[in-house]
mmCIF file with all atom_site columns, C-alpha atoms in Angstrom:
data_model
loop_
_atom_site.group_PDB
_atom_site.id
_atom_site.type_symbol
_atom_site.label_atom_id
_atom_site.label_alt_id
_atom_site.label_comp_id
_atom_site.label_asym_id
_atom_site.label_entity_id
_atom_site.label_seq_id
_atom_site.pdbx_PDB_ins_code
_atom_site.Cartn_x
_atom_site.Cartn_y
_atom_site.Cartn_z
_atom_site.occupancy
_atom_site.B_iso_or_equiv
_atom_site.pdbx_formal_charge
_atom_site.auth_seq_id
_atom_site.auth_comp_id
_atom_site.auth_asym_id
_atom_site.auth_atom_id
_atom_site.pdbx_PDB_model_num
ATOM 1   C CA . MET A 1 1   ? -5.406  16.953  10.041 1.00 0.00 ? 1   MET A CA 1
ATOM 2   C CA . LYS A 1 2   ? -8.630  15.521  11.496 1.00 0.00 ? 2   LYS A CA 1
ATOM 3   C CA . ILE A 1 3   ? -8.644  12.742  14.099 1.00 0.00 ? 3   ILE A CA 1
ATOM 4   C CA . ALA A 1 4   ? -11.858 10.962  15.123 1.00 0.00 ? 4   ALA A CA 1
ATOM 5   C CA . LEU A 1 5   ? -12.091 9.843   18.737 1.00 0.00 ? 5   LEU A CA 1
ATOM 6   C CA . SER A 1 6   ? -14.480 6.886   18.587 1.00 0.00 ? 6   SER A CA 1
ATOM 7   C CA . GLN A 1 7   ? -15.789 6.594   22.134 1.00 0.00 ? 7   GLN A CA 1
ATOM 8   C CA . ILE A 1 8   ? -17.842 3.422   21.728 1.00 0.00 ? 8   ILE A CA 1
ATOM 9   C CA . ASN A 1 9   ? -19.211 0.642   23.940 1.00 0.00 ? 9   ASN A CA 1
ATOM 10  C CA . PRO A 1 10  ? -17.617 -2.666  22.888 1.00 0.00 ? 10  PRO A CA 1
ATOM 11  C CA . ILE A 1 11  ? -19.310 -5.727  24.401 1.00 0.00 ? 11  ILE A CA 1
ATOM 12  C CA . VAL A 1 12  ? -17.085 -8.471  25.839 1.00 0.00 ? 12  VAL A CA 1
ATOM 13  C CA . GLY A 1 13  ? -17.253 -11.531 23.593 1.00 0.00 ? 13  GLY A CA 1
ATOM 14  C CA . ASP A 1 14  ? -19.406 -9.919  20.908 1.00 0.00 ? 14  ASP A CA 1
ATOM 15  C CA . ILE A 1 15  ? -16.667 -9.928  18.297 1.00 0.00 ? 15  ILE A CA 1
ATOM 16  C CA . GLU A 1 16  ? -19.100 -9.840  15.376 1.00 0.00 ? 16  GLU A CA 1
ATOM 17  C CA . GLY A 1 17  ? -21.133 -6.948  16.801 1.00 0.00 ? 17  GLY A CA 1
ATOM 18  C CA . ASN A 1 18  ? -18.064 -4.967  17.830 1.00 0.00 ? 18  ASN A CA 1
ATOM 19  C CA . SER A 1 19  ? -16.368 -5.368  14.458 1.00 0.00 ? 19  SER A CA 1
ATOM 20  C CA . LYS A 1 20  ? -19.540 -4.409  12.578 1.00 0.00 ? 20  LYS A CA 1
ATOM 21  C CA . LYS A 1 21  ? -19.763 -1.225  14.640 1.00 0.00 ? 21  LYS A CA 1
ATOM 22  C CA . ILE A 1 22  ? -16.097 -0.434  13.967 1.00 0.00 ? 22  ILE A CA 1
ATOM 23  C CA . ILE A 1 23  ? -16.492 -1.002  10.223 1.00 0.00 ? 23  ILE A CA 1
ATOM 24  C CA . SER A 1 24  ? -19.650 1.131   10.106 1.00 0.00 ? 24  SER A CA 1
ATOM 25  C CA . ILE A 1 25  ? -17.831 4.031   11.773 1.00 0.00 ? 25  ILE A CA 1
ATOM 26  C CA . ILE A 1 26  ? -14.812 3.689   9.498  1.00 0.00 ? 26  ILE A CA 1
ATOM 27  C CA . LYS A 1 27  ? -17.067 3.830   6.440  1.00 0.00 ? 27  LYS A CA 1
ATOM 28  C CA . LYS A 1 28  ? -19.084 6.873   7.447  1.00 0.00 ? 28  LYS A CA 1
ATOM 29  C CA . ILE A 1 29  ? -16.589 9.078   9.315  1.00 0.00 ? 29  ILE A CA 1
ATOM 30  C CA . LYS A 1 30  ? -14.437 11.447  7.305  1.00 0.00 ? 30  LYS A CA 1
ATOM 31  C CA . ALA A 1 31  ? -11.165 11.901  9.168  1.00 0.00 ? 31  ALA A CA 1
ATOM 32  C CA . ASP A 1 32  ? -7.464  11.305  8.588  1.00 0.00 ? 32  ASP A CA 1
ATOM 33  C CA . ILE A 1 33  ? -7.249  8.931   11.569 1.00 0.00 ? 33  ILE A CA 1
ATOM 34  C CA . ILE A 1 34  ? -10.100 7.078   13.300 1.00 0.00 ? 34  ILE A CA 1
ATOM 35  C CA . ALA A 1 35  ? -9.077  5.770   16.736 1.00 0.00 ? 35  ALA A CA 1
ATOM 36  C CA . PHE A 1 36  ? -10.994 3.128   18.713 1.00 0.00 ? 36  PHE A CA 1
ATOM 37  C CA . PRO A 1 37  ? -10.603 2.013   22.354 1.00 0.00 ? 37  PRO A CA 1
ATOM 38  C CA . GLU A 1 38  ? -8.393  -0.702  23.821 1.00 0.00 ? 38  GLU A CA 1
ATOM 39  C CA . LEU A 1 39  ? -9.396  -4.255  22.784 1.00 0.00 ? 39  LEU A CA 1
ATOM 40  C CA . SER A 1 40  ? -12.281 -2.768  20.831 1.00 0.00 ? 40  SER A CA 1
ATOM 41  C CA . ILE A 1 41  ? -12.703 -5.981  18.799 1.00 0.00 ? 41  ILE A CA 1
ATOM 42  C CA . THR A 1 42  ? -13.090 -8.340  21.773 1.00 0.00 ? 42  THR A CA 1
ATOM 43  C CA . GLY A 1 43  ? -14.324 -5.964  24.449 1.00 0.00 ? 43  GLY A CA 1
ATOM 44  C CA . TYR A 1 44  ? -12.488 -5.454  27.740 1.00 0.00 ? 44  TYR A CA 1
ATOM 45  C CA . SER A 1 45  ? -11.699 -7.569  29.656 1.00 0.00 ? 45  SER A CA 1
ATOM 46  C CA . PRO A 1 46  ? -12.128 -10.953 27.954 1.00 0.00 ? 46  PRO A CA 1
ATOM 47  C CA . GLN A 1 47  ? -10.457 -12.859 30.837 1.00 0.00 ? 47  GLN A CA 1
ATOM 48  C CA . ASP A 1 48  ? -11.129 -16.632 30.559 1.00 0.00 ? 48  ASP A CA 1
ATOM 49  C CA . LEU A 1 49  ? -12.264 -16.244 26.961 1.00 0.00 ? 49  LEU A CA 1
ATOM 50  C CA . LEU A 1 50  ? -8.559  -15.847 26.238 1.00 0.00 ? 50  LEU A CA 1
ATOM 51  C CA . LEU A 1 51  ? -8.136  -19.553 27.009 1.00 0.00 ? 51  LEU A CA 1
ATOM 52  C CA . LYS A 1 52  ? -10.177 -20.417 23.922 1.00 0.00 ? 52  LYS A CA 1
ATOM 53  C CA . ASN A 1 53  ? -8.217  -20.648 20.667 1.00 0.00 ? 53  ASN A CA 1
ATOM 54  C CA . ASN A 1 54  ? -11.419 -20.119 18.700 1.00 0.00 ? 54  ASN A CA 1
ATOM 55  C CA . PHE A 1 55  ? -11.932 -16.784 20.438 1.00 0.00 ? 55  PHE A CA 1
ATOM 56  C CA . ILE A 1 56  ? -8.437  -15.610 19.518 1.00 0.00 ? 56  ILE A CA 1
ATOM 57  C CA . ASN A 1 57  ? -8.916  -16.776 15.920 1.00 0.00 ? 57  ASN A CA 1
ATOM 58  C CA . GLU A 1 58  ? -12.314 -15.031 15.624 1.00 0.00 ? 58  GLU A CA 1
ATOM 59  C CA . ASN A 1 59  ? -10.678 -11.850 16.862 1.00 0.00 ? 59  ASN A CA 1
ATOM 60  C CA . MET A 1 60  ? -8.050  -12.130 14.111 1.00 0.00 ? 60  MET A CA 1
ATOM 61  C CA . ASP A 1 61  ? -10.681 -12.881 11.461 1.00 0.00 ? 61  ASP A CA 1
ATOM 62  C CA . ALA A 1 62  ? -12.569 -9.758  12.550 1.00 0.00 ? 62  ALA A CA 1
ATOM 63  C CA . LEU A 1 63  ? -9.394  -7.704  12.263 1.00 0.00 ? 63  LEU A CA 1
ATOM 64  C CA . LYS A 1 64  ? -8.964  -8.935  8.685  1.00 0.00 ? 64  LYS A CA 1
ATOM 65  C CA . LYS A 1 65  ? -12.512 -7.783  7.843  1.00 0.00 ? 65  LYS A CA 1
ATOM 66  C CA . ILE A 1 66  ? -11.790 -4.385  9.349  1.00 0.00 ? 66  ILE A CA 1
ATOM 67  C CA . ILE A 1 67  ? -8.542  -4.138  7.346  1.00 0.00 ? 67  ILE A CA 1
ATOM 68  C CA . HIS A 1 68  ? -10.490 -4.922  4.164  1.00 0.00 ? 68  HIS A CA 1
ATOM 69  C CA . ASN A 1 69  ? -12.761 -1.935  4.879  1.00 0.00 ? 69  ASN A CA 1
ATOM 70  C CA . THR A 1 70  ? -10.027 0.663   5.294  1.00 0.00 ? 70  THR A CA 1
ATOM 71  C CA . ARG A 1 71  ? -9.569  1.646   1.679  1.00 0.00 ? 71  ARG A CA 1
ATOM 72  C CA . ASN A 1 72  ? -8.108  5.175   1.717  1.00 0.00 ? 72  ASN A CA 1
ATOM 73  C CA . LYS A 1 73  ? -8.594  5.276   5.492  1.00 0.00 ? 73  LYS A CA 1
ATOM 74  C CA . VAL A 1 74  ? -6.382  5.093   8.600  1.00 0.00 ? 74  VAL A CA 1
ATOM 75  C CA . ALA A 1 75  ? -7.753  3.341   11.685 1.00 0.00 ? 75  ALA A CA 1
ATOM 76  C CA . ILE A 1 76  ? -6.325  2.404   15.077 1.00 0.00 ? 76  ILE A CA 1
ATOM 77  C CA . VAL A 1 77  ? -8.024  -0.691  16.480 1.00 0.00 ? 77  VAL A CA 1
ATOM 78  C CA . GLY A 1 78  ? -7.493  -2.646  19.705 1.00 0.00 ? 78  GLY A CA 1
ATOM 79  C CA . PHE A 1 79  ? -7.150  -6.417  19.312 1.00 0.00 ? 79  PHE A CA 1
ATOM 80  C CA . ILE A 1 80  ? -5.402  -9.518  20.691 1.00 0.00 ? 80  ILE A CA 1
ATOM 81  C CA . GLU A 1 81  ? -2.318  -10.688 18.832 1.00 0.00 ? 81  GLU A CA 1
ATOM 82  C CA . LYS A 1 82  ? -0.898  -14.174 19.275 1.00 0.00 ? 82  LYS A CA 1
ATOM 83  C CA . ALA A 1 83  ? 2.801   -14.541 18.502 1.00 0.00 ? 83  ALA A CA 1
ATOM 84  C CA . TYR A 1 84  ? 5.131   -17.374 19.511 1.00 0.00 ? 84  TYR A CA 1
ATOM 85  C CA . GLU A 1 85  ? 2.440   -18.759 21.847 1.00 0.00 ? 85  GLU A CA 1
ATOM 86  C CA . ASN A 1 86  ? 2.201   -15.419 23.662 1.00 0.00 ? 86  ASN A CA 1
ATOM 87  C CA . LEU A 1 87  ? -0.829  -13.140 23.730 1.00 0.00 ? 87  LEU A CA 1
ATOM 88  C CA . TYR A 1 88  ? -0.419  -9.380  23.456 1.00 0.00 ? 88  TYR A CA 1
ATOM 89  C CA . ASN A 1 89  ? -2.873  -6.591  24.216 1.00 0.00 ? 89  ASN A CA 1
ATOM 90  C CA . SER A 1 90  ? -2.312  -4.760  20.945 1.00 0.00 ? 90  SER A CA 1
ATOM 91  C CA . ALA A 1 91  ? -3.157  -1.751  18.829 1.00 0.00 ? 91  ALA A CA 1
ATOM 92  C CA . ALA A 1 92  ? -3.137  -2.169  15.052 1.00 0.00 ? 92  ALA A CA 1
ATOM 93  C CA . ILE A 1 93  ? -2.456  0.893   12.933 1.00 0.00 ? 93  ILE A CA 1
ATOM 94  C CA . ILE A 1 94  ? -4.186  0.182   9.615  1.00 0.00 ? 94  ILE A CA 1
ATOM 95  C CA . LYS A 1 95  ? -3.641  2.320   6.541  1.00 0.00 ? 95  LYS A CA 1
ATOM 96  C CA . ASN A 1 96  ? -5.354  1.711   3.208  1.00 0.00 ? 96  ASN A CA 1
ATOM 97  C CA . GLN A 1 97  ? -6.016  -2.010  3.815  1.00 0.00 ? 97  GLN A CA 1
ATOM 98  C CA . GLN A 1 98  ? -2.617  -2.766  5.345  1.00 0.00 ? 98  GLN A CA 1
ATOM 99  C CA . ILE A 1 99  ? -1.291  -2.946  8.903  1.00 0.00 ? 99  ILE A CA 1
ATOM 100 C CA . ILE A 1 100 ? 1.619   -0.527  9.021  1.00 0.00 ? 100 ILE A CA 1
ATOM 101 C CA . GLU A 1 101 ? 2.462   -0.966  12.715 1.00 0.00 ? 101 GLU A CA 1
ATOM 102 C CA . ILE A 1 102 ? 1.420   -2.884  15.829 1.00 0.00 ? 102 ILE A CA 1
ATOM 103 C CA . HIS A 1 103 ? 2.000   -1.647  19.368 1.00 0.00 ? 103 HIS A CA 1
ATOM 104 C CA . HIS A 1 104 ? 2.020   -4.189  22.196 1.00 0.00 ? 104 HIS A CA 1
ATOM 105 C CA . LYS A 1 105 ? 0.892   -2.764  25.542 1.00 0.00 ? 105 LYS A CA 1
ATOM 106 C CA . ILE A 1 106 ? 3.977   -2.245  27.667 1.00 0.00 ? 106 ILE A CA 1
ATOM 107 C CA . CYS A 1 107 ? 2.624   -1.413  31.145 1.00 0.00 ? 107 CYS A CA 1
ATOM 108 C CA . LEU A 1 108 ? 0.294   -4.250  32.159 1.00 0.00 ? 108 LEU A CA 1
ATOM 109 C CA . PRO A 1 109 ? -1.861  -3.419  35.209 1.00 0.00 ? 109 PRO A CA 1
ATOM 110 C CA . ASN A 1 110 ? -2.111  -6.182  37.782 1.00 0.00 ? 110 ASN A CA 1
ATOM 111 C CA . TYR A 1 111 ? -4.136  -4.702  40.642 1.00 0.00 ? 111 TYR A CA 1
ATOM 112 C CA . THR A 1 112 ? -7.785  -4.364  41.751 1.00 0.00 ? 112 THR A CA 1
ATOM 113 C CA . ILE A 1 113 ? -9.964  -5.490  38.804 1.00 0.00 ? 113 ILE A CA 1
ATOM 114 C CA . PHE A 1 114 ? -6.984  -5.895  36.470 1.00 0.00 ? 114 PHE A CA 1
ATOM 115 C CA . ASP A 1 115 ? -5.106  -9.152  36.012 1.00 0.00 ? 115 ASP A CA 1
ATOM 116 C CA . GLU A 1 116 ? -3.358  -8.548  32.714 1.00 0.00 ? 116 GLU A CA 1
ATOM 117 C CA . LYS A 1 117 ? -0.059  -10.225 33.576 1.00 0.00 ? 117 LYS A CA 1
ATOM 118 C CA . ARG A 1 118 ? -1.983  -13.462 33.887 1.00 0.00 ? 118 ARG A CA 1
ATOM 119 C CA . TRP A 1 119 ? -3.097  -13.242 30.271 1.00 0.00 ? 119 TRP A CA 1
ATOM 120 C CA . PHE A 1 120 ? -0.707  -11.074 28.306 1.00 0.00 ? 120 PHE A CA 1
ATOM 121 C CA . LYS A 1 121 ? 2.977   -10.766 27.578 1.00 0.00 ? 121 LYS A CA 1
ATOM 122 C CA . GLU A 1 122 ? 4.472   -7.308  28.042 1.00 0.00 ? 122 GLU A CA 1
ATOM 123 C CA . GLY A 1 123 ? 5.503   -5.329  25.003 1.00 0.00 ? 123 GLY A CA 1
ATOM 124 C CA . HIS A 1 124 ? 8.944   -3.754  25.014 1.00 0.00 ? 124 HIS A CA 1
ATOM 125 C CA . GLU A 1 125 ? 9.157   -1.336  22.092 1.00 0.00 ? 125 GLU A CA 1
ATOM 126 C CA . PRO A 1 126 ? 7.114   1.869   22.041 1.00 0.00 ? 126 PRO A CA 1
ATOM 127 C CA . LYS A 1 127 ? 5.816   2.220   18.483 1.00 0.00 ? 127 LYS A CA 1
ATOM 128 C CA . ILE A 1 128 ? 5.475   5.234   16.220 1.00 0.00 ? 128 ILE A CA 1
ATOM 129 C CA . PHE A 1 129 ? 4.015   5.696   12.737 1.00 0.00 ? 129 PHE A CA 1
ATOM 130 C CA . SER A 1 130 ? 4.008   8.468   10.161 1.00 0.00 ? 130 SER A CA 1
ATOM 131 C CA . LEU A 1 131 ? 1.182   10.042  8.197  1.00 0.00 ? 131 LEU A CA 1
ATOM 132 C CA . LYS A 1 132 ? 1.215   13.106  5.951  1.00 0.00 ? 132 LYS A CA 1
ATOM 133 C CA . GLY A 1 133 ? 4.695   14.038  7.091  1.00 0.00 ? 133 GLY A CA 1
ATOM 134 C CA . LYS A 1 134 ? 3.846   13.853  10.807 1.00 0.00 ? 134 LYS A CA 1
ATOM 135 C CA . ILE A 1 135 ? 5.025   11.247  13.321 1.00 0.00 ? 135 ILE A CA 1
ATOM 136 C CA . PHE A 1 136 ? 2.597   9.778   15.863 1.00 0.00 ? 136 PHE A CA 1
ATOM 137 C CA . GLY A 1 137 ? 3.174   7.649   18.951 1.00 0.00 ? 137 GLY A CA 1
ATOM 138 C CA . ILE A 1 138 ? 0.579   5.014   19.784 1.00 0.00 ? 138 ILE A CA 1
ATOM 139 C CA . ASN A 1 139 ? 0.170   3.508   23.243 1.00 0.00 ? 139 ASN A CA 1
ATOM 140 C CA . ILE A 1 140 ? -2.444  1.643   25.270 1.00 0.00 ? 140 ILE A CA 1
ATOM 141 C CA . CYS A 1 141 ? -4.195  2.634   28.507 1.00 0.00 ? 141 CYS A CA 1
ATOM 142 C CA . GLU A 1 142 ? -1.687  2.080   31.376 1.00 0.00 ? 142 GLU A CA 1
ATOM 143 C CA . ASP A 1 143 ? 1.185   3.096   29.071 1.00 0.00 ? 143 ASP A CA 1
ATOM 144 C CA . ILE A 1 144 ? 0.097   6.740   29.516 1.00 0.00 ? 144 ILE A CA 1
ATOM 145 C CA . TRP A 1 145 ? 0.081   6.498   33.333 1.00 0.00 ? 145 TRP A CA 1
ATOM 146 C CA . PHE A 1 146 ? 3.860   6.214   33.494 1.00 0.00 ? 146 PHE A CA 1
ATOM 147 C CA . PRO A 1 147 ? 6.342   8.569   31.795 1.00 0.00 ? 147 PRO A CA 1
ATOM 148 C CA . GLU A 1 148 ? 8.614   6.092   30.008 1.00 0.00 ? 148 GLU A CA 1
ATOM 149 C CA . THR A 1 149 ? 6.530   5.060   26.982 1.00 0.00 ? 149 THR A CA 1
ATOM 150 C CA . THR A 1 150 ? 5.541   8.588   25.980 1.00 0.00 ? 150 THR A CA 1
ATOM 151 C CA . ARG A 1 151 ? 9.062   9.868   26.610 1.00 0.00 ? 151 ARG A CA 1
ATOM 152 C CA . ASN A 1 152 ? 10.550  7.126   24.417 1.00 0.00 ? 152 ASN A CA 1
ATOM 153 C CA . GLN A 1 153 ? 8.082   7.892   21.633 1.00 0.00 ? 153 GLN A CA 1
ATOM 154 C CA . LYS A 1 154 ? 8.938   11.589  21.843 1.00 0.00 ? 154 LYS A CA 1
ATOM 155 C CA . SER A 1 155 ? 12.646  10.686  21.573 1.00 0.00 ? 155 SER A CA 1
ATOM 156 C CA . LYS A 1 156 ? 11.826  8.745   18.385 1.00 0.00 ? 156 LYS A CA 1
ATOM 157 C CA . GLY A 1 157 ? 10.311  11.878  16.869 1.00 0.00 ? 157 GLY A CA 1
ATOM 158 C CA . ALA A 1 158 ? 6.637   11.584  17.838 1.00 0.00 ? 158 ALA A CA 1
ATOM 159 C CA . GLU A 1 159 ? 4.806   14.900  17.430 1.00 0.00 ? 159 GLU A CA 1
ATOM 160 C CA . LEU A 1 160 ? 1.499   13.649  18.878 1.00 0.00 ? 160 LEU A CA 1
ATOM 161 C CA . ILE A 1 161 ? 0.510   10.754  21.149 1.00 0.00 ? 161 ILE A CA 1
ATOM 162 C CA . ILE A 1 162 ? -2.638  8.665   20.678 1.00 0.00 ? 162 ILE A CA 1
ATOM 163 C CA . ASN A 1 163 ? -3.629  6.551   23.677 1.00 0.00 ? 163 ASN A CA 1
ATOM 164 C CA . ILE A 1 164 ? -6.450  4.004   23.391 1.00 0.00 ? 164 ILE A CA 1
ATOM 165 C CA . SER A 1 165 ? -7.968  2.879   26.687 1.00 0.00 ? 165 SER A CA 1
ATOM 166 C CA . ALA A 1 166 ? -10.527 0.765   28.496 1.00 0.00 ? 166 ALA A CA 1
ATOM 167 C CA . SER A 1 167 ? -10.324 2.624   31.787 1.00 0.00 ? 167 SER A CA 1
ATOM 168 C CA . PRO A 1 168 ? -13.048 1.944   34.390 1.00 0.00 ? 168 PRO A CA 1
ATOM 169 C CA . TYR A 1 169 ? -14.692 4.536   36.580 1.00 0.00 ? 169 TYR A CA 1
ATOM 170 C CA . ARG A 1 170 ? -14.230 5.131   40.269 1.00 0.00 ? 170 ARG A CA 1
ATOM 171 C CA . LYS A 1 171 ? -14.671 8.213   42.430 1.00 0.00 ? 171 LYS A CA 1
ATOM 172 C CA . GLY A 1 172 ? -12.133 10.847  41.382 1.00 0.00 ? 172 GLY A CA 1
ATOM 173 C CA . LYS A 1 173 ? -11.053 8.968   38.248 1.00 0.00 ? 173 LYS A CA 1
ATOM 174 C CA . VAL A 1 174 ? -12.012 11.732  35.800 1.00 0.00 ? 174 VAL A CA 1
ATOM 175 C CA . GLU A 1 175 ? -9.878  14.277  37.652 1.00 0.00 ? 175 GLU A CA 1
ATOM 176 C CA . LEU A 1 176 ? -7.083  11.732  37.949 1.00 0.00 ? 176 LEU A CA 1
ATOM 177 C CA . ILE A 1 177 ? -6.861  10.953  34.220 1.00 0.00 ? 177 ILE A CA 1
ATOM 178 C CA . GLU A 1 178 ? -6.892  14.662  33.415 1.00 0.00 ? 178 GLU A CA 1
ATOM 179 C CA . ASN A 1 179 ? -3.935  15.133  35.765 1.00 0.00 ? 179 ASN A CA 1
ATOM 180 C CA . ILE A 1 180 ? -2.068  12.164  34.277 1.00 0.00 ? 180 ILE A CA 1
ATOM 181 C CA . VAL A 1 181 ? -2.488  13.436  30.707 1.00 0.00 ? 181 VAL A CA 1
ATOM 182 C CA . LYS A 1 182 ? -1.435  16.912  31.848 1.00 0.00 ? 182 LYS A CA 1
ATOM 183 C CA . GLN A 1 183 ? 1.727   15.432  33.406 1.00 0.00 ? 183 GLN A CA 1
ATOM 184 C CA . ARG A 1 184 ? 2.647   13.671  30.152 1.00 0.00 ? 184 ARG A CA 1
ATOM 185 C CA . TRP A 1 185 ? 2.054   16.916  28.253 1.00 0.00 ? 185 TRP A CA 1
ATOM 186 C CA . GLU A 1 186 ? 4.197   18.938  30.670 1.00 0.00 ? 186 GLU A CA 1
ATOM 187 C CA . GLU A 1 187 ? 7.032   16.405  30.349 1.00 0.00 ? 187 GLU A CA 1
ATOM 188 C CA . ASN A 1 188 ? 6.968   16.250  26.545 1.00 0.00 ? 188 ASN A CA 1
ATOM 189 C CA . LYS A 1 189 ? 5.129   19.350  25.274 1.00 0.00 ? 189 LYS A CA 1
ATOM 190 C CA . ILE A 1 190 ? 3.343   17.419  22.518 1.00 0.00 ? 190 ILE A CA 1
ATOM 191 C CA . PRO A 1 191 ? -0.431  17.025  21.974 1.00 0.00 ? 191 PRO A CA 1
ATOM 192 C CA . ILE A 1 192 ? -2.152  13.950  23.399 1.00 0.00 ? 192 ILE A CA 1
ATOM 193 C CA . ILE A 1 193 ? -5.281  12.178  22.160 1.00 0.00 ? 193 ILE A CA 1
ATOM 194 C CA . TYR A 1 194 ? -6.981  9.953   24.762 1.00 0.00 ? 194 TYR A CA 1
ATOM 195 C CA . VAL A 1 195 ? -9.698  7.545   23.546 1.00 0.00 ? 195 VAL A CA 1
ATOM 196 C CA . ASN A 1 196 ? -11.593 5.663   26.255 1.00 0.00 ? 196 ASN A CA 1
ATOM 197 C CA . GLN A 1 197 ? -14.607 3.367   25.996 1.00 0.00 ? 197 GLN A CA 1
ATOM 198 C CA . VAL A 1 198 ? -17.989 3.671   27.704 1.00 0.00 ? 198 VAL A CA 1
ATOM 199 C CA . GLY A 1 199 ? -20.561 1.133   28.884 1.00 0.00 ? 199 GLY A CA 1
ATOM 200 C CA . ALA A 1 200 ? -20.366 -1.559  31.548 1.00 0.00 ? 200 ALA A CA 1
ATOM 201 C CA . GLN A 1 201 ? -19.189 -5.168  31.823 1.00 0.00 ? 201 GLN A CA 1
ATOM 202 C CA . ASP A 1 202 ? -20.004 -7.367  34.843 1.00 0.00 ? 202 ASP A CA 1
ATOM 203 C CA . GLY A 1 203 ? -20.472 -4.377  37.128 1.00 0.00 ? 203 GLY A CA 1
ATOM 204 C CA . ILE A 1 204 ? -17.425 -2.487  35.830 1.00 0.00 ? 204 ILE A CA 1
ATOM 205 C CA . VAL A 1 205 ? -18.417 0.919   34.456 1.00 0.00 ? 205 VAL A CA 1
ATOM 206 C CA . TYR A 1 206 ? -16.389 2.797   31.830 1.00 0.00 ? 206 TYR A CA 1
ATOM 207 C CA . TYR A 1 207 ? -16.575 6.559   31.904 1.00 0.00 ? 207 TYR A CA 1
ATOM 208 C CA . GLY A 1 208 ? -15.356 7.702   28.488 1.00 0.00 ? 208 GLY A CA 1
ATOM 209 C CA . HIS A 1 209 ? -14.043 11.273  28.854 1.00 0.00 ? 209 HIS A CA 1
ATOM 210 C CA . SER A 1 210 ? -12.034 10.913  25.638 1.00 0.00 ? 210 SER A CA 1
ATOM 211 C CA . MET A 1 211 ? -10.106 14.106  25.002 1.00 0.00 ? 211 MET A CA 1
ATOM 212 C CA . TYR A 1 212 ? -7.683  16.158  22.951 1.00 0.00 ? 212 TYR A CA 1
ATOM 213 C CA . PHE A 1 213 ? -5.117  17.758  25.260 1.00 0.00 ? 213 PHE A CA 1
ATOM 214 C CA . ASN A 1 214 ? -2.622  20.431  24.212 1.00 0.00 ? 214 ASN A CA 1
ATOM 215 C CA . ASN A 1 215 ? -1.001  23.614  25.508 1.00 0.00 ? 215 ASN A CA 1
ATOM 216 C CA . GLY A 1 216 ? -1.607  22.540  29.106 1.00 0.00 ? 216 GLY A CA 1
ATOM 217 C CA . LYS A 1 217 ? -5.384  22.153  28.797 1.00 0.00 ? 217 LYS A CA 1
ATOM 218 C CA . ILE A 1 218 ? -8.222  20.104  27.340 1.00 0.00 ? 218 ILE A CA 1
ATOM 219 C CA . ILE A 1 219 ? -9.059  21.477  23.904 1.00 0.00 ? 219 ILE A CA 1
ATOM 220 C CA . LYS A 1 220 ? -12.083 19.228  23.250 1.00 0.00 ? 220 LYS A CA 1
ATOM 221 C CA . LYS A 1 221 ? -13.590 16.238  25.039 1.00 0.00 ? 221 LYS A CA 1
ATOM 222 C CA . CYS A 1 222 ? -16.396 13.694  24.685 1.00 0.00 ? 222 CYS A CA 1
ATOM 223 C CA . LYS A 1 223 ? -19.374 13.398  26.983 1.00 0.00 ? 223 LYS A CA 1
ATOM 224 C CA . ASP A 1 224 ? -18.971 11.146  30.010 1.00 0.00 ? 224 ASP A CA 1
ATOM 225 C CA . PHE A 1 225 ? -20.726 7.734   30.005 1.00 0.00 ? 225 PHE A CA 1
ATOM 226 C CA . GLU A 1 226 ? -22.145 8.141   26.488 1.00 0.00 ? 226 GLU A CA 1
ATOM 227 C CA . GLU A 1 227 ? -21.092 6.869   23.084 1.00 0.00 ? 227 GLU A CA 1
ATOM 228 C CA . GLU A 1 228 ? -19.812 9.700   20.938 1.00 0.00 ? 228 GLU A CA 1
ATOM 229 C CA . ILE A 1 229 ? -17.627 10.273  17.886 1.00 0.00 ? 229 ILE A CA 1
ATOM 230 C CA . LEU A 1 230 ? -15.614 13.442  18.373 1.00 0.00 ? 230 LEU A CA 1
ATOM 231 C CA . ILE A 1 231 ? -13.575 14.853  15.498 1.00 0.00 ? 231 ILE A CA 1
ATOM 232 C CA . VAL A 1 232 ? -10.708 17.123  16.459 1.00 0.00 ? 232 VAL A CA 1
ATOM 233 C CA . GLU A 1 233 ? -8.546  19.136  14.132 1.00 0.00 ? 233 GLU A CA 1
ATOM 234 C CA . ILE A 1 234 ? -4.821  19.121  14.802 1.00 0.00 ? 234 ILE A CA 1
#
């Protein structure tokens, strides 16, 4: 099974440009699953743009266009879902023009540059999905930093974890994320796919370093600070 790690540079607020890039990659990449970063439709972090209903609606319209372009494809896309007046930082698992599952980010960071509890409602149920007889767990950024979400997905039968992130750079961050992913692997002994964005927004720099981790080590990884589509075979 081939999984494409789409380490792209989504621009905050450029919903049209971001969705066009996502659709273009979906159309040209041949893989069983194509995974994009956290909030890849809106860019991270949209902050006060989340106060605008039109922005939320445009994000949903873009998701519908992406869904329409997934004939015979599976894509994981970060977007904002509005449900019962709450906003969720979400990952849509799209298969052959249908959403088959949505994961709401469970661990919302609320320190340093992050202020997610101001904007989003916490998710509560770690989600899994199946493809070609295999079960996958999907989670978002901070969910991988703590053991509970991955452990719960493993208990539900997950044989591989896919984490989509918008994780900014600071000194020592690359070594830190490698250690975090290694911890989750040691606890669960299942492969982990980590898909992070690159680029910069308002002085916040994203480092990429998307990777496929298994057997206690990095099997393949993307370049740091550059857009790259990396296909790994599981």
